[in-house]
Amino acid sequence: MMTTEEFTKALEAEFEDIAPGTVTPDTDYRTIKGWSSMHALIVIAFADAQFDVLLTGSDLKSTNTFRELHQLIQEKITA
Amino acid sequence: MKAYVKAISYHLPEQVFSNEEFFRLFPESRDNVNLRKLGISKRHIVSPNETASDLAVKSALKLFEEHAVNKEDIDFILFCSTEFDHHIPTTACLIQGRLGVSTHCGALDLNLGCSGYVYGLSLAKGLVETSGCKNVLLLTASSGTKTLHPKDKSSRYLFGDGAAATLISSRPEQDGIGVFVFGTDGKRGDKIIIRDGLGRYPLTSGSMTDTADEYGNITNHASFYMNGQSVFNFGLRIVPAVIGELLAKSGMSMDDMDHVVFHQTNQFMNDTIREKANIPVSKFISYLEPCGNTASSSIPIALYEGMVSGRISTGNTAMLVAFGSGLSWAATTIKL
C-alpha cells in the first residue's frame, strides 16, 4: 500500500502542468493553478488504474487535500 | 444471405474550430497542458443553416462517387442522428428524396448518439439477413455543436460535427458482421442530455437560465449537458465488461481481432479504457486529432482513415465498441 506521501507524489506526476515537489499531502488540490475538469478525470483514472477504485464526482467534492483523497480511496478499498 | 460492410465514406463541414481559436475564447485554458491528453487539435463545425441531414447527404454522395455505388441499388436508408429536420416527416425519407434513390427504398430514423453506429449496423444486418435487402445505406450524422452552450468549454473542446455513409451489402456465404452485445441504462439518461424543448419539458424562459459547474462550464436546459466525470466512469466500467461479453458470445478471443475501434470520445478516456481492458496498442485504431468527437460517425471515420492509412486491410477483423447518451452501449465485430 502506498503511503500518503507516495500517493501524493504519484498523483502529482500525472498532472503534467506542475513541477515535481510542488504539492504536499496537505495541499488543497483545487488550488493547483489551472485546476480543471481534465484534472478531475486524471484523478479518477489514477484511482481506477492504481487501486481499482471508482471515484465519483461526489467523492471528489467531499475531499480537498491529497491526504483526504488518499484516505477516501483507502476506505473504499477496505469497504 | 450474409451482411457485410462494403464501403465507407465521410464528410466534415468546411468551417474549422481550432485549438488556437478555442484558447482565444477561453484564455484561462491556454496553459492547461493536460488538455493535450485529449488528442484533439481542431473540430469541423456546421454553419448556422446546415443540418445533420445536409452532412449525411454529402457523405452519401461521396460514397456513391468514391466507391462507384449505383444509387438505384440502395433498398434501405437508415439515418442515425440526434438532430432531425422536422418533427414530421422522418428525415431518412427526405434524404431518400434528396439523393434520388428509388422509391422502392425503405427509410428509417434512428435517434441515438455515440452508440448509434453499432446499433445501425445491427439493424442493417437484420434487414439484409432477414428482410431481403441487398444494399442498406447507413448514414450517421451530427450537427451537435449547434446544441452546445457558447460557454460550455469542455464540450466545445471535445465535439465536432460530421457525417459518415456506410454501405452494408449482402453476399452469399461469408459472415461480415458478427454477433452483437447491447446495453442500456436509462436511469442515468440525465448524464448526457438536452433536457428542454420536446415533450417532457417544453422550452420556457427558465430553459435559458445559465448554470455553471465547479469547473466553469456554463450551460442551460435548452443546451447540451454532459456530466464528464460520470460518463468517464461509465466508460471505464462498461467497456471492458462489454468486450468480455462480446468475446464470450462470439467464441472469439482478443487474438482473433486485428483491430479494436472504440467510439472516439477523446484520446485520454479511450487510452485509459484500452489499458484497463488490456487491448494492445498495436490493435487500437484512433482518429480524433483533426475532427474531435463526431458522435455516431466517429467509428466509421476511424475505420475509413484506418483503411486509407493502410493500417486496416481487406479481410481484417475489427471489434467495434460504441457508448454514449442514453446511457447506451453496443459492440460487435466486422470482417472487412
Tab-separated table of C-alpha atoms in Angstrom:
chain	number	residue	atom	x	y	z
A	1	MET	CA	0.000	0.000	0.000
A	2	MET	CA	1.268	3.441	-0.919
A	3	THR	CA	1.990	5.897	1.836
A	4	THR	CA	0.208	9.241	1.607
A	5	GLU	CA	3.492	10.844	0.551
A	6	GLU	CA	3.970	8.275	-2.224
A	7	PHE	CA	0.354	8.726	-3.270
A	8	THR	CA	0.787	12.498	-3.455
A	9	LYS	CA	3.987	12.199	-5.465
A	10	ALA	CA	2.488	9.660	-7.868
A	11	LEU	CA	-0.656	11.695	-8.486
A	12	GLU	CA	1.359	14.879	-8.859
A	13	ALA	CA	3.327	13.171	-11.625
A	14	GLU	CA	0.088	12.566	-13.514
A	15	PHE	CA	-0.535	16.324	-13.694
A	16	GLU	CA	1.799	17.440	-16.419
A	17	ASP	CA	1.414	21.116	-15.682
A	18	ILE	CA	3.012	21.182	-12.231
A	19	ALA	CA	6.665	20.738	-11.349
A	20	PRO	CA	7.646	17.777	-9.129
A	21	GLY	CA	7.626	18.707	-5.442
A	22	THR	CA	5.088	21.497	-5.887
A	23	VAL	CA	2.414	19.886	-3.736
A	24	THR	CA	2.344	18.197	-0.325
A	25	PRO	CA	-0.224	15.780	1.118
A	26	ASP	CA	-1.993	18.751	2.702
A	27	THR	CA	-2.232	20.827	-0.447
A	28	ASP	CA	-5.802	21.583	-1.474
A	29	TYR	CA	-5.689	20.094	-4.955
A	30	ARG	CA	-8.239	22.582	-6.244
A	31	THR	CA	-5.670	25.346	-5.637
A	32	ILE	CA	-3.399	23.860	-8.304
A	33	LYS	CA	-3.031	26.555	-10.926
A	34	GLY	CA	-5.474	25.943	-13.767
A	35	TRP	CA	-7.388	23.186	-11.927
A	36	SER	CA	-9.965	21.930	-14.401
A	37	SER	CA	-12.357	19.112	-15.177
A	38	MET	CA	-9.446	17.475	-17.006
A	39	HIS	CA	-7.520	17.268	-13.725
A	40	ALA	CA	-10.565	15.626	-12.130
A	41	LEU	CA	-10.597	12.978	-14.872
A	42	ILE	CA	-6.894	12.345	-14.285
A	43	VAL	CA	-7.628	11.749	-10.583
A	44	ILE	CA	-10.448	9.327	-11.450
A	45	ALA	CA	-8.273	7.459	-13.967
A	46	PHE	CA	-5.404	7.293	-11.461
A	47	ALA	CA	-7.639	5.855	-8.721
A	48	ASP	CA	-9.010	3.300	-11.143
A	49	ALA	CA	-5.653	2.249	-12.588
A	50	GLN	CA	-3.701	2.156	-9.318
A	51	PHE	CA	-6.341	0.936	-6.885
A	52	ASP	CA	-9.296	-0.282	-8.984
A	53	VAL	CA	-11.390	2.245	-7.087
A	54	LEU	CA	-14.241	4.163	-8.674
A	55	LEU	CA	-14.284	7.815	-7.626
A	56	THR	CA	-17.426	9.757	-8.418
A	57	GLY	CA	-17.873	13.476	-8.792
A	58	SER	CA	-19.479	13.461	-5.329
A	59	ASP	CA	-16.412	11.705	-3.909
A	60	LEU	CA	-14.212	14.433	-5.289
A	61	LYS	CA	-16.480	17.095	-3.854
A	62	SER	CA	-16.145	15.505	-0.409
A	63	THR	CA	-12.373	15.884	-0.344
A	64	ASN	CA	-9.988	18.805	-0.621
A	65	THR	CA	-6.430	17.651	0.008
A	66	PHE	CA	-4.313	14.835	-1.407
A	67	ARG	CA	-4.324	13.300	2.082
A	68	GLU	CA	-8.141	13.270	2.196
A	69	LEU	CA	-8.266	11.800	-1.276
A	70	HIS	CA	-5.837	9.044	-0.314
A	71	GLN	CA	-7.831	8.327	2.838
A	72	LEU	CA	-11.073	8.093	0.854
A	73	ILE	CA	-9.501	5.642	-1.575
A	74	GLN	CA	-8.218	3.504	1.293
A	75	GLU	CA	-11.686	3.490	2.835
A	76	LYS	CA	-13.178	2.364	-0.474
A	77	ILE	CA	-10.602	-0.426	-0.791
A	78	THR	CA	-11.420	-1.797	2.647
A	79	ALA	CA	-15.185	-1.224	2.417
B	1	MET	CA	-27.501	-14.143	-47.433
B	2	LYS	CA	-24.944	-12.554	-45.127
B	3	ALA	CA	-24.371	-8.880	-44.434
B	4	TYR	CA	-21.004	-7.159	-44.686
B	5	VAL	CA	-19.603	-3.643	-44.638
B	6	LYS	CA	-18.870	-2.985	-48.282
B	7	ALA	CA	-17.826	0.676	-48.280
B	8	ILE	CA	-17.456	3.738	-46.054
B	9	SER	CA	-17.092	7.438	-46.855
B	10	TYR	CA	-17.439	10.510	-44.699
B	11	HIS	CA	-17.872	14.249	-44.858
B	12	LEU	CA	-16.832	17.010	-42.473
B	13	PRO	CA	-18.233	20.544	-42.702
B	14	GLU	CA	-15.969	23.231	-44.055
B	15	GLN	CA	-15.694	25.532	-41.057
B	16	VAL	CA	-12.883	24.674	-38.632
B	17	PHE	CA	-12.709	25.486	-34.933
B	18	SER	CA	-9.038	25.145	-33.984
B	19	ASN	CA	-7.425	24.896	-30.559
B	20	GLU	CA	-5.975	28.356	-31.137
B	21	GLU	CA	-9.474	29.769	-31.575
B	22	PHE	CA	-10.596	27.818	-28.520
B	23	PHE	CA	-7.816	29.334	-26.414
B	24	ARG	CA	-8.702	32.818	-27.673
B	25	LEU	CA	-12.250	32.249	-26.360
B	26	PHE	CA	-11.117	30.534	-23.157
B	27	PRO	CA	-7.680	32.036	-22.364
B	28	GLU	CA	-7.698	30.502	-18.877
B	29	SER	CA	-7.297	27.072	-20.542
B	30	ARG	CA	-4.265	28.026	-22.634
B	31	ASP	CA	-1.728	26.849	-20.037
B	32	ASN	CA	-3.552	23.610	-19.291
B	33	VAL	CA	-1.104	21.230	-20.968
B	34	ASN	CA	-3.215	18.311	-19.741
B	35	LEU	CA	-5.695	19.158	-22.495
B	36	ARG	CA	-3.161	17.701	-24.931
B	37	LYS	CA	-4.027	14.290	-23.492
B	38	LEU	CA	-7.430	14.613	-25.173
B	39	GLY	CA	-5.695	14.307	-28.544
B	40	ILE	CA	-7.746	16.905	-30.410
B	41	SER	CA	-6.318	19.823	-32.366
B	42	LYS	CA	-9.387	21.008	-34.284
B	43	ARG	CA	-13.028	20.287	-34.979
B	44	HIS	CA	-15.231	20.899	-38.020
B	45	ILE	CA	-18.351	22.905	-37.295
B	46	VAL	CA	-21.608	23.194	-39.230
B	47	SER	CA	-22.681	26.609	-40.460
B	48	PRO	CA	-25.891	28.044	-38.943
B	49	ASN	CA	-28.116	26.903	-41.819
B	50	GLU	CA	-26.505	23.499	-42.232
B	51	THR	CA	-28.206	20.418	-40.750
B	52	ALA	CA	-27.117	16.918	-39.833
B	53	SER	CA	-29.057	15.641	-42.844
B	54	ASP	CA	-27.096	18.016	-45.110
B	55	LEU	CA	-23.885	16.416	-43.873
B	56	ALA	CA	-25.379	12.952	-44.288
B	57	VAL	CA	-26.412	13.666	-47.886
B	58	LYS	CA	-22.906	14.898	-48.693
B	59	SER	CA	-21.367	11.779	-47.157
B	60	ALA	CA	-23.737	9.600	-49.197
B	61	LEU	CA	-22.901	11.401	-52.438
B	62	LYS	CA	-19.235	10.944	-51.625
B	63	LEU	CA	-19.817	7.229	-51.033
B	64	PHE	CA	-21.595	6.888	-54.397
B	65	GLU	CA	-18.719	8.615	-56.179
B	66	GLU	CA	-15.780	7.201	-54.238
B	67	HIS	CA	-16.931	3.577	-54.427
B	68	ALA	CA	-18.871	3.677	-57.710
B	69	VAL	CA	-22.141	2.813	-55.963
B	70	ASN	CA	-25.257	2.911	-58.120
B	71	LYS	CA	-27.828	4.771	-56.015
B	72	GLU	CA	-30.600	2.780	-57.710
B	73	ASP	CA	-29.260	-0.285	-55.900
B	74	ILE	CA	-29.959	1.172	-52.441
B	75	ASP	CA	-33.015	-0.515	-50.958
B	76	PHE	CA	-32.973	0.908	-47.435
B	77	ILE	CA	-31.736	4.119	-45.780
B	78	LEU	CA	-31.043	4.264	-42.053
B	79	PHE	CA	-30.382	7.763	-40.716
B	80	CYS	CA	-28.818	7.839	-37.257
B	81	SER	CA	-28.565	11.192	-35.527
B	82	THR	CA	-29.863	13.195	-32.591
B	83	GLU	CA	-30.717	16.165	-34.809
B	84	PHE	CA	-33.570	15.807	-37.279
B	85	ASP	CA	-35.015	18.196	-39.861
B	86	HIS	CA	-38.619	18.209	-38.594
B	87	HIS	CA	-40.868	16.536	-36.042
B	88	ILE	CA	-42.592	15.024	-39.093
B	89	PRO	CA	-41.673	13.586	-41.581
B	90	THR	CA	-38.879	11.159	-40.904
B	91	THR	CA	-35.600	12.725	-42.010
B	92	ALA	CA	-34.474	9.493	-43.704
B	93	CYS	CA	-37.493	9.837	-46.031
B	94	LEU	CA	-36.393	13.327	-47.017
B	95	ILE	CA	-32.870	12.056	-47.577
B	96	GLN	CA	-34.246	9.410	-49.962
B	97	GLY	CA	-35.824	12.201	-51.994
B	98	ARG	CA	-32.733	14.374	-51.948
B	99	LEU	CA	-30.459	11.542	-53.016
B	100	GLY	CA	-32.840	10.464	-55.760
B	101	VAL	CA	-32.783	6.896	-54.547
B	102	SER	CA	-35.526	4.558	-55.796
B	103	THR	CA	-38.982	4.986	-54.251
B	104	HIS	CA	-38.868	1.250	-53.555
B	105	CYS	CA	-36.350	2.086	-50.832
B	106	GLY	CA	-37.310	1.872	-47.160
B	107	ALA	CA	-36.231	4.662	-44.814
B	108	LEU	CA	-35.969	4.884	-41.048
B	109	ASP	CA	-34.592	7.341	-38.494
B	110	LEU	CA	-32.615	6.099	-35.568
B	111	ASN	CA	-32.288	8.509	-32.642
B	112	LEU	CA	-29.054	7.607	-30.915
B	113	GLY	CA	-25.863	9.473	-30.144
B	114	CYS	CA	-22.416	7.986	-29.788
B	115	SER	CA	-23.570	4.349	-29.622
B	116	GLY	CA	-25.569	4.736	-32.842
B	117	TYR	CA	-23.173	3.278	-35.385
B	118	VAL	CA	-23.163	-0.204	-33.887
B	119	TYR	CA	-26.952	-0.116	-33.447
B	120	GLY	CA	-27.241	0.954	-37.084
B	121	LEU	CA	-25.074	-1.970	-38.170
B	122	SER	CA	-27.294	-4.349	-36.219
B	123	LEU	CA	-30.431	-3.037	-37.947
B	124	ALA	CA	-28.713	-3.185	-41.336
B	125	LYS	CA	-27.616	-6.779	-40.709
B	126	GLY	CA	-31.202	-7.667	-39.815
B	127	LEU	CA	-32.539	-6.019	-42.970
B	128	VAL	CA	-30.059	-7.893	-45.148
B	129	GLU	CA	-30.249	-11.284	-43.483
B	130	THR	CA	-33.959	-11.456	-42.674
B	131	SER	CA	-35.774	-8.941	-44.910
B	132	GLY	CA	-34.159	-9.485	-48.267
B	133	CYS	CA	-32.435	-6.098	-48.569
B	134	LYS	CA	-29.331	-6.129	-50.734
B	135	ASN	CA	-27.819	-2.698	-50.054
B	136	VAL	CA	-28.527	-0.749	-46.884
B	137	LEU	CA	-27.212	2.803	-46.670
B	138	LEU	CA	-26.410	3.619	-43.041
B	139	LEU	CA	-25.967	7.355	-42.556
B	140	THR	CA	-24.672	8.683	-39.257
B	141	ALA	CA	-24.544	12.430	-38.724
B	142	SER	CA	-24.035	15.010	-36.027
B	143	SER	CA	-24.569	18.751	-36.048
B	144	GLY	CA	-24.376	18.673	-32.278
B	145	THR	CA	-22.140	21.713	-31.926
B	146	LYS	CA	-25.276	23.785	-32.577
B	147	THR	CA	-26.647	22.500	-29.279
B	148	LEU	CA	-23.590	23.457	-27.237
B	149	HIS	CA	-23.771	26.483	-24.974
B	150	PRO	CA	-21.182	29.019	-26.202
B	151	LYS	CA	-19.562	28.983	-22.746
B	152	ASP	CA	-19.524	25.193	-22.269
B	153	LYS	CA	-15.781	24.949	-22.720
B	154	SER	CA	-15.409	21.211	-22.015
B	155	SER	CA	-17.953	20.244	-24.655
B	156	ARG	CA	-16.710	22.818	-27.135
B	157	TYR	CA	-13.232	21.338	-26.841
B	158	LEU	CA	-14.399	17.757	-27.374
B	159	PHE	CA	-17.086	17.778	-30.033
B	160	GLY	CA	-17.028	18.308	-33.769
B	161	ASP	CA	-19.651	17.801	-36.458
B	162	GLY	CA	-19.560	15.306	-39.294
B	163	ALA	CA	-21.315	12.507	-41.103
B	164	ALA	CA	-20.443	9.074	-42.420
B	165	ALA	CA	-22.048	6.842	-45.008
B	166	THR	CA	-21.651	3.072	-44.722
B	167	LEU	CA	-22.908	0.629	-47.325
B	168	ILE	CA	-23.947	-2.711	-45.861
B	169	SER	CA	-24.498	-5.234	-48.632
B	170	SER	CA	-25.416	-8.885	-48.989
B	171	ARG	CA	-23.232	-11.756	-50.118
B	172	PRO	CA	-23.926	-15.472	-50.278
B	173	GLU	CA	-21.728	-17.027	-47.629
B	174	GLN	CA	-19.127	-15.297	-45.532
B	175	ASP	CA	-20.449	-13.544	-42.438
B	176	GLY	CA	-19.169	-9.960	-42.434
B	177	ILE	CA	-20.928	-8.636	-39.346
B	178	GLY	CA	-20.757	-10.771	-36.235
B	179	VAL	CA	-22.855	-11.090	-33.101
B	180	PHE	CA	-23.887	-8.079	-31.053
B	181	VAL	CA	-23.944	-7.102	-27.424
B	182	PHE	CA	-26.301	-4.289	-26.397
B	183	GLY	CA	-26.881	-2.378	-23.190
B	184	THR	CA	-28.927	0.498	-21.837
B	185	ASP	CA	-29.094	2.355	-18.532
B	186	GLY	CA	-31.913	4.871	-18.871
B	187	LYS	CA	-31.786	5.642	-15.155
B	188	ARG	CA	-28.638	7.596	-15.943
B	189	GLY	CA	-30.105	9.266	-19.010
B	190	ASP	CA	-29.618	12.651	-17.397
B	191	LYS	CA	-25.824	12.332	-17.553
B	192	ILE	CA	-25.866	13.370	-21.232
B	193	ILE	CA	-28.942	15.374	-22.060
B	194	ILE	CA	-30.575	18.359	-23.715
B	195	ARG	CA	-33.420	18.481	-21.222
B	196	ASP	CA	-35.858	21.029	-22.606
B	197	GLY	CA	-37.560	21.530	-25.927
B	198	LEU	CA	-39.619	18.393	-26.513
B	199	GLY	CA	-42.500	16.568	-24.829
B	200	ARG	CA	-41.247	16.183	-21.279
B	201	TYR	CA	-40.046	19.731	-20.756
B	202	PRO	CA	-41.177	22.295	-23.332
B	203	LEU	CA	-38.995	25.336	-23.774
B	204	THR	CA	-39.707	28.088	-21.257
B	205	SER	CA	-37.841	31.217	-20.291
B	206	GLY	CA	-36.337	29.136	-17.477
B	207	SER	CA	-34.761	26.860	-20.071
B	208	MET	CA	-32.351	29.671	-20.865
B	209	THR	CA	-31.166	30.178	-17.292
B	210	ASP	CA	-27.449	29.526	-17.280
B	211	THR	CA	-25.737	27.485	-14.574
B	212	ALA	CA	-22.027	26.856	-14.094
B	213	ASP	CA	-20.376	23.725	-12.761
B	214	GLU	CA	-17.395	23.865	-10.414
B	215	TYR	CA	-15.007	23.953	-13.388
B	216	GLY	CA	-16.616	26.981	-15.007
B	217	ASN	CA	-18.511	25.131	-17.753
B	218	ILE	CA	-21.740	27.009	-18.380
B	219	THR	CA	-24.868	25.510	-19.884
B	220	ASN	CA	-28.661	25.578	-19.541
B	221	HIS	CA	-31.594	23.209	-20.034
B	222	ALA	CA	-32.022	24.220	-23.670
B	223	SER	CA	-28.406	23.295	-24.413
B	224	PHE	CA	-26.321	20.150	-24.332
B	225	TYR	CA	-25.177	18.977	-20.920
B	226	MET	CA	-22.710	16.227	-20.153
B	227	ASN	CA	-21.512	15.139	-16.728
B	228	GLY	CA	-17.968	14.354	-17.807
B	229	GLN	CA	-16.937	12.531	-14.650
B	230	SER	CA	-19.983	10.255	-14.676
B	231	VAL	CA	-19.513	9.490	-18.347
B	232	PHE	CA	-15.831	8.763	-17.791
B	233	ASN	CA	-16.705	6.284	-15.036
B	234	PHE	CA	-19.427	4.802	-17.227
B	235	GLY	CA	-16.893	4.109	-19.977
B	236	LEU	CA	-14.333	2.703	-17.559
B	237	ARG	CA	-16.810	0.265	-16.077
B	238	ILE	CA	-18.930	-0.689	-19.085
B	239	VAL	CA	-16.485	-1.040	-21.962
B	240	PRO	CA	-14.156	-3.730	-20.520
B	241	ALA	CA	-17.237	-5.698	-19.430
B	242	VAL	CA	-18.862	-5.381	-22.859
B	243	ILE	CA	-15.672	-6.567	-24.537
B	244	GLY	CA	-15.630	-9.648	-22.320
B	245	GLU	CA	-19.288	-10.290	-23.062
B	246	LEU	CA	-18.773	-9.942	-26.822
B	247	LEU	CA	-15.785	-12.276	-26.870
B	248	ALA	CA	-17.713	-14.887	-24.864
B	249	LYS	CA	-20.781	-14.582	-27.093
B	250	SER	CA	-18.791	-14.771	-30.322
B	251	GLY	CA	-16.451	-17.538	-29.161
B	252	MET	CA	-13.526	-15.371	-30.208
B	253	SER	CA	-10.522	-14.050	-28.311
B	254	MET	CA	-8.659	-10.764	-28.453
B	255	ASP	CA	-6.041	-12.615	-30.540
B	256	ASP	CA	-8.712	-13.020	-33.250
B	257	MET	CA	-9.070	-9.238	-33.503
B	258	ASP	CA	-6.803	-7.396	-35.904
B	259	HIS	CA	-8.165	-4.078	-34.665
B	260	VAL	CA	-10.267	-2.582	-31.920
B	261	VAL	CA	-12.150	0.643	-32.595
B	262	PHE	CA	-13.920	2.461	-29.782
B	263	HIS	CA	-16.276	5.342	-30.197
B	264	GLN	CA	-13.801	8.229	-30.345
B	265	THR	CA	-14.674	10.030	-27.106
B	266	ASN	CA	-11.263	11.549	-26.532
B	267	GLN	CA	-7.764	10.082	-26.509
B	268	PHE	CA	-7.347	10.205	-22.724
B	269	MET	CA	-10.564	8.344	-21.994
B	270	ASN	CA	-10.029	5.806	-24.763
B	271	ASP	CA	-6.415	5.132	-23.730
B	272	THR	CA	-7.465	4.728	-20.102
B	273	ILE	CA	-10.161	2.228	-21.076
B	274	ARG	CA	-7.816	0.465	-23.512
B	275	GLU	CA	-5.276	-0.104	-20.747
B	276	LYS	CA	-7.940	-1.334	-18.352
B	277	ALA	CA	-9.245	-3.763	-20.976
B	278	ASN	CA	-5.705	-4.999	-21.824
B	279	ILE	CA	-6.012	-4.153	-25.511
B	280	PRO	CA	-2.631	-3.973	-27.272
B	281	VAL	CA	-1.806	-0.516	-28.635
B	282	SER	CA	-0.923	-2.155	-31.955
B	283	LYS	CA	-4.570	-3.160	-32.461
B	284	PHE	CA	-6.070	0.130	-31.351
B	285	ILE	CA	-7.386	2.496	-34.017
B	286	SER	CA	-7.757	6.177	-33.112
B	287	TYR	CA	-8.744	9.138	-35.226
B	288	LEU	CA	-9.550	12.247	-33.219
B	289	GLU	CA	-6.893	14.839	-33.827
B	290	PRO	CA	-8.390	16.566	-36.904
B	291	CYS	CA	-12.085	16.249	-36.046
B	292	GLY	CA	-12.724	15.654	-32.325
B	293	ASN	CA	-15.617	13.520	-31.136
B	294	THR	CA	-18.115	13.243	-34.000
B	295	ALA	CA	-20.681	11.148	-32.092
B	296	SER	CA	-22.124	8.246	-34.111
B	297	SER	CA	-19.806	8.958	-37.048
B	298	SER	CA	-16.601	8.581	-35.066
B	299	ILE	CA	-16.224	4.815	-35.597
B	300	PRO	CA	-16.788	4.814	-39.397
B	301	ILE	CA	-14.476	7.823	-39.734
B	302	ALA	CA	-11.774	5.980	-37.775
B	303	LEU	CA	-12.349	2.847	-39.897
B	304	TYR	CA	-12.116	4.847	-43.120
B	305	GLU	CA	-8.902	6.554	-42.073
B	306	GLY	CA	-7.510	3.239	-40.846
B	307	MET	CA	-8.102	1.794	-44.297
B	308	VAL	CA	-6.708	4.831	-46.112
B	309	SER	CA	-3.554	4.769	-43.982
B	310	GLY	CA	-3.083	1.054	-44.659
B	311	ARG	CA	-3.402	0.003	-41.023
B	312	ILE	CA	-6.681	-1.778	-41.797
B	313	SER	CA	-6.777	-4.160	-44.751
B	314	THR	CA	-9.468	-6.122	-46.511
B	315	GLY	CA	-10.059	-9.352	-44.640
B	316	ASN	CA	-9.159	-7.859	-41.256
B	317	THR	CA	-11.452	-8.368	-38.288
B	318	ALA	CA	-12.276	-5.347	-36.164
B	319	MET	CA	-14.084	-5.115	-32.859
B	320	LEU	CA	-16.304	-2.054	-32.607
B	321	VAL	CA	-17.401	-0.709	-29.216
B	322	ALA	CA	-19.729	2.275	-29.008
B	323	PHE	CA	-21.126	4.006	-25.954
B	324	GLY	CA	-22.784	7.282	-25.127
B	325	SER	CA	-26.017	9.091	-24.367
B	326	GLY	CA	-28.920	7.007	-23.159
B	327	LEU	CA	-26.883	5.788	-21.479
B	328	SER	CA	-26.477	3.285	-24.264
B	329	TRP	CA	-23.796	0.926	-25.494
B	330	ALA	CA	-23.215	-1.807	-28.062
B	331	ALA	CA	-20.400	-3.862	-29.514
B	332	THR	CA	-19.850	-6.150	-32.475
B	333	THR	CA	-17.178	-7.463	-34.785
B	334	ILE	CA	-16.901	-6.864	-38.506
B	335	LYS	CA	-14.782	-8.590	-41.123
B	336	LEU	CA	-13.758	-6.068	-43.705
